[in-house]
Short mmCIF file of C-alpha atoms and ligand atoms in Angstrom, two decimals:
data_model
loop_
_atom_site.label_atom_id
_atom_site.label_comp_id
_atom_site.label_asym_id
_atom_site.label_seq_id
_atom_site.Cartn_x
_atom_site.Cartn_y
_atom_site.Cartn_z
CA MET A 1 75.03 140.98 14.03
CA ALA A 2 78.73 141.70 13.79
CA LEU A 3 80.01 145.26 14.35
CA ILE A 4 83.58 145.73 12.78
CA GLY A 5 85.72 148.51 12.03
CA PRO A 6 89.35 149.83 12.93
CA SER A 7 90.48 150.84 16.47
CA GLY A 8 88.99 154.08 17.26
CA SER A 9 86.18 153.99 14.60
CA GLY A 10 83.62 154.29 17.35
CA LYS A 11 82.31 150.75 17.86
CA SER A 12 82.36 150.74 21.68
CA THR A 13 80.86 154.21 21.67
CA LEU A 14 77.98 152.85 19.43
CA LEU A 15 77.44 150.05 21.82
CA ASN A 16 77.27 152.50 24.96
CA ILE A 17 74.77 154.67 23.26
CA LEU A 18 72.63 151.76 22.01
CA GLY A 19 72.91 150.29 25.63
CA LEU A 20 71.60 153.64 27.11
CA LEU A 21 74.83 154.00 29.06
CA ASP A 22 75.89 157.09 27.04
CA ARG A 23 73.83 159.71 25.38
CA PRO A 24 74.37 160.91 21.81
CA THR A 25 75.37 164.63 21.32
CA ALA A 26 72.95 164.82 18.29
CA GLY A 27 70.20 162.65 16.87
CA GLU A 28 67.72 160.39 18.65
CA LEU A 29 67.97 156.62 19.67
CA TYR A 30 64.76 154.55 19.38
CA VAL A 31 64.89 151.40 21.58
CA ALA A 32 62.11 148.93 20.63
CA GLY A 33 60.26 151.72 18.69
CA ARG A 34 60.49 154.17 21.48
CA ALA A 35 62.24 157.52 21.25
CA THR A 36 64.77 157.68 24.22
CA GLY A 37 65.98 161.21 24.25
CA GLY A 38 63.29 162.67 26.58
CA LEU A 39 63.54 159.72 29.05
CA ARG A 40 64.52 160.46 32.75
CA GLU A 41 67.60 158.48 34.07
CA SER A 42 65.23 156.27 36.11
CA GLU A 43 63.25 155.52 32.76
CA ARG A 44 66.37 154.66 31.05
CA THR A 45 67.51 152.30 33.72
CA GLN A 46 64.15 150.53 33.56
CA LEU A 47 64.18 150.32 29.67
CA ARG A 48 67.83 149.19 29.98
CA GLY A 49 66.96 146.47 32.45
CA SER A 50 64.04 145.08 30.62
CA THR A 51 65.46 145.06 27.12
CA ILE A 52 69.37 144.92 27.11
CA GLY A 53 72.07 142.48 28.50
CA PHE A 54 75.69 143.35 28.28
CA VAL A 55 78.83 141.43 27.86
CA PHE A 56 81.98 143.27 28.02
CA GLN A 57 85.41 142.20 27.40
CA ALA A 58 86.39 142.99 31.00
CA HIS A 59 83.39 141.11 32.10
CA PHE A 60 83.01 142.56 35.70
CA LEU A 61 82.32 139.14 37.36
CA LEU A 62 82.77 138.96 41.15
CA SER A 63 85.59 136.46 41.27
CA ALA A 64 84.99 135.40 44.97
CA PHE A 65 81.31 134.56 44.18
CA THR A 66 80.24 131.20 42.39
CA ALA A 67 79.19 131.14 38.70
CA ALA A 68 75.56 130.82 39.92
CA GLU A 69 75.68 133.90 42.30
CA ASN A 70 77.13 135.92 39.58
CA VAL A 71 74.42 135.00 37.21
CA MET A 72 71.88 135.77 40.04
CA MET A 73 73.13 139.36 40.45
CA PRO A 74 70.78 140.95 37.99
CA LEU A 75 67.79 139.04 39.39
CA LEU A 76 68.59 140.18 43.04
CA LEU A 77 68.51 143.78 41.93
CA GLN A 78 64.87 143.26 40.95
CA ARG A 79 62.40 142.26 43.75
CA GLY A 80 59.84 139.49 44.03
CA ARG A 81 61.79 136.41 43.20
CA THR A 82 62.48 133.49 45.78
CA ASP A 83 66.12 132.40 46.25
CA ALA A 84 65.10 129.06 44.77
CA ALA A 85 63.57 130.56 41.72
CA MET A 86 66.74 132.64 41.34
CA ARG A 87 68.98 129.55 41.66
CA ALA A 88 66.84 127.55 39.22
CA THR A 89 67.14 130.37 36.69
CA ALA A 90 70.83 130.43 37.22
CA ARG A 91 71.27 126.83 36.96
CA ALA A 92 69.27 126.76 33.56
CA LEU A 93 71.28 129.60 32.12
CA LEU A 94 74.55 128.02 33.02
CA THR A 95 73.48 124.73 31.48
CA GLN A 96 72.56 126.58 28.41
CA VAL A 97 76.34 127.71 28.21
CA GLY A 98 77.69 124.38 29.14
CA LEU A 99 78.86 125.17 32.60
CA THR A 100 76.50 123.01 34.78
CA ARG A 101 79.26 121.19 36.58
CA TRP A 102 80.91 124.54 37.37
CA GLN A 103 77.96 126.47 38.89
CA ASP A 104 79.05 126.24 42.40
CA SER A 105 82.83 127.10 41.70
CA PRO A 106 84.06 130.52 42.45
CA VAL A 107 84.38 132.11 39.15
CA GLY A 108 88.08 133.19 40.03
CA ASN A 109 88.74 129.49 39.46
CA LEU A 110 87.37 129.21 36.08
CA SER A 111 89.29 129.72 32.74
CA GLY A 112 88.94 132.70 30.49
CA GLY A 113 86.44 131.06 28.12
CA GLN A 114 84.45 129.73 31.23
CA GLN A 115 84.31 133.12 32.76
CA GLN A 116 83.12 134.66 29.30
CA ARG A 117 80.36 132.18 29.16
CA VAL A 118 79.32 133.03 32.86
CA ALA A 119 79.16 136.69 31.61
CA ILE A 120 76.86 135.61 28.79
CA ALA A 121 74.68 133.79 31.23
CA ARG A 122 74.45 136.67 33.46
CA ALA A 123 73.64 139.00 30.42
CA LEU A 124 70.62 136.59 29.80
CA ALA A 125 69.28 136.45 33.28
CA LEU A 126 66.45 139.01 32.65
CA ALA A 127 65.78 137.32 29.34
CA PRO A 128 66.43 140.47 27.24
CA PRO A 129 65.61 140.48 23.50
CA LEU A 130 69.03 142.18 22.88
CA VAL A 131 72.56 141.43 24.17
CA LEU A 132 75.51 143.99 23.47
CA ALA A 133 78.68 142.36 23.50
CA ASP A 134 82.10 144.21 23.18
CA GLU A 135 84.76 141.87 21.91
CA PRO A 136 83.26 139.02 23.94
CA THR A 137 85.92 136.65 22.59
CA GLY A 138 88.75 139.20 22.01
CA ASN A 139 91.19 137.79 24.66
CA LEU A 140 90.57 134.02 24.11
CA ASP A 141 92.47 131.52 22.16
CA THR A 142 90.84 130.70 18.88
CA HIS A 143 89.53 127.34 19.86
CA THR A 144 87.76 128.78 23.04
CA ALA A 145 86.73 132.00 21.24
CA ASP A 146 84.82 129.51 18.78
CA ALA A 147 83.29 127.59 21.47
CA VAL A 148 81.92 130.90 23.10
CA PHE A 149 80.86 132.32 19.70
CA GLU A 150 78.91 129.03 18.85
CA GLN A 151 77.16 129.24 22.20
CA MET A 152 75.86 132.84 21.38
CA ARG A 153 74.80 131.38 17.95
CA GLY A 154 73.05 128.68 19.48
CA ILE A 155 71.14 130.85 21.96
CA ASN A 156 70.21 133.22 18.98
CA ARG A 157 68.78 130.14 17.03
CA ASP A 158 66.97 128.57 19.86
CA ALA A 159 65.61 131.58 21.96
CA GLY A 160 65.66 134.37 19.16
CA THR A 161 67.95 136.56 21.39
CA THR A 162 69.74 139.10 19.28
CA PHE A 163 73.32 139.54 19.81
CA LEU A 164 75.17 142.61 18.56
CA MET A 165 78.80 141.87 18.89
CA VAL A 166 81.99 143.85 18.31
CA THR A 167 84.60 141.80 16.71
CA HIS A 168 87.98 142.13 15.16
CA ASN A 169 87.63 138.67 13.93
CA LEU A 170 86.53 138.61 10.23
CA ALA A 171 85.78 134.92 10.01
CA MET A 172 83.50 135.15 13.03
CA ALA A 173 81.82 138.17 11.46
CA GLN A 174 81.17 136.33 8.34
CA ARG A 175 79.38 133.70 10.36
CA CYS A 176 76.85 136.29 11.61
CA ASP A 177 73.76 136.85 9.91
CA ARG A 178 74.64 140.59 9.29
CA THR A 179 77.72 142.72 9.51
CA VAL A 180 77.88 146.33 9.99
CA GLU A 181 81.22 148.11 9.39
CA LEU A 182 82.05 151.62 11.12
CA VAL A 183 84.91 153.81 9.68
CA ASP A 184 85.48 157.17 11.43
CA GLY A 185 82.38 157.17 13.49
CA ARG A 186 80.16 156.55 10.20
CA ILE A 187 78.52 153.27 8.91
CA GLN A 188 80.69 152.50 5.91
CA GLY A 189 78.85 149.34 4.75
CA THR A 190 76.38 146.52 5.94
CA HIS A 191 76.33 143.03 4.49
CA GLY A 192 73.45 140.70 4.97
N1 ATP B 201 84.31 159.65 26.48
C1 ATP B 201 84.87 160.11 25.37
N2 ATP B 201 84.96 161.41 25.17
C2 ATP B 201 85.41 161.79 24.10
N3 ATP B 201 86.01 161.06 23.05
C3 ATP B 201 86.03 159.69 23.29
C4 ATP B 201 85.36 159.22 24.40
N4 ATP B 201 85.49 157.71 24.38
C5 ATP B 201 86.02 157.49 23.23
N5 ATP B 201 86.33 158.66 22.55
C6 ATP B 201 86.99 158.55 21.23
O1 ATP B 201 85.99 158.23 20.22
C7 ATP B 201 86.70 157.41 19.18
C8 ATP B 201 85.98 156.07 19.26
O2 ATP B 201 86.31 155.41 20.40
P1 ATP B 201 85.79 153.91 20.59
O3 ATP B 201 86.18 153.61 22.01
O4 ATP B 201 84.31 153.91 20.44
O5 ATP B 201 86.54 153.07 19.49
P2 ATP B 201 86.29 151.58 19.01
O6 ATP B 201 86.02 151.44 17.66
O7 ATP B 201 85.75 150.83 20.16
O8 ATP B 201 88.10 151.17 19.16
P3 ATP B 201 88.75 149.79 19.58
O9 ATP B 201 88.65 148.82 18.43
O10 ATP B 201 90.00 150.20 19.90
O11 ATP B 201 88.07 149.37 20.88
C9 ATP B 201 88.12 157.48 19.62
O12 ATP B 201 88.81 158.38 18.57
C10 ATP B 201 88.17 157.77 20.98
O13 ATP B 201 89.32 158.42 21.27
MG1 MG B 202 86.28 149.46 21.75
#
């Protein structure tokens, strides 16, 4: 699903609320059928961890660490996995986004598009049903943006992962199954 709308219309705010990073001043947010307003912070963290992956434009990768190590980070925060199992998961995810060859490279050495794909792989580490992406291809050239978008499209098709993606690229929005448009903090229209 694409989320479009002018600058300042509330797209990032909506993503932050949907991702349980921010709380709405009014109204109730349901995640997977569950009301979230009354949840404690620890319960919100738990629900977020099991349900939602994040890809931000500033992707917060650790540049001195390898691609595989970055993808493993969310797994390290959960207990009970062996190092070998985490590495195998990271390798499989990096293969999914076409970065098998680069798994042992420090991410600081990778191109912008490659780094964005590492961020996508990391968002998928805990196999969330939903990935929230704030302009994931915003600062990429059109060719690279297209490749990153196709990667998300393919994962959606193959694994059923839902991507909710903020974009200013209307051609890309048209290639999503659904588009929601925000204007002045309100949903103006939906397509699909
Ligand atoms: N923490 C905050 N407190 C109060 N107002 C905020 C806060 N963060 C953002 N805003 C305001 O809320 C509105 C929506 O901001 P938001 O960042 O969600 O827009 P956006 O649609 O993501 O824009 P852009 O396309 O430029 O990224 C803006 O008017 C912004 O100034
Ligand atoms: Mg924004």
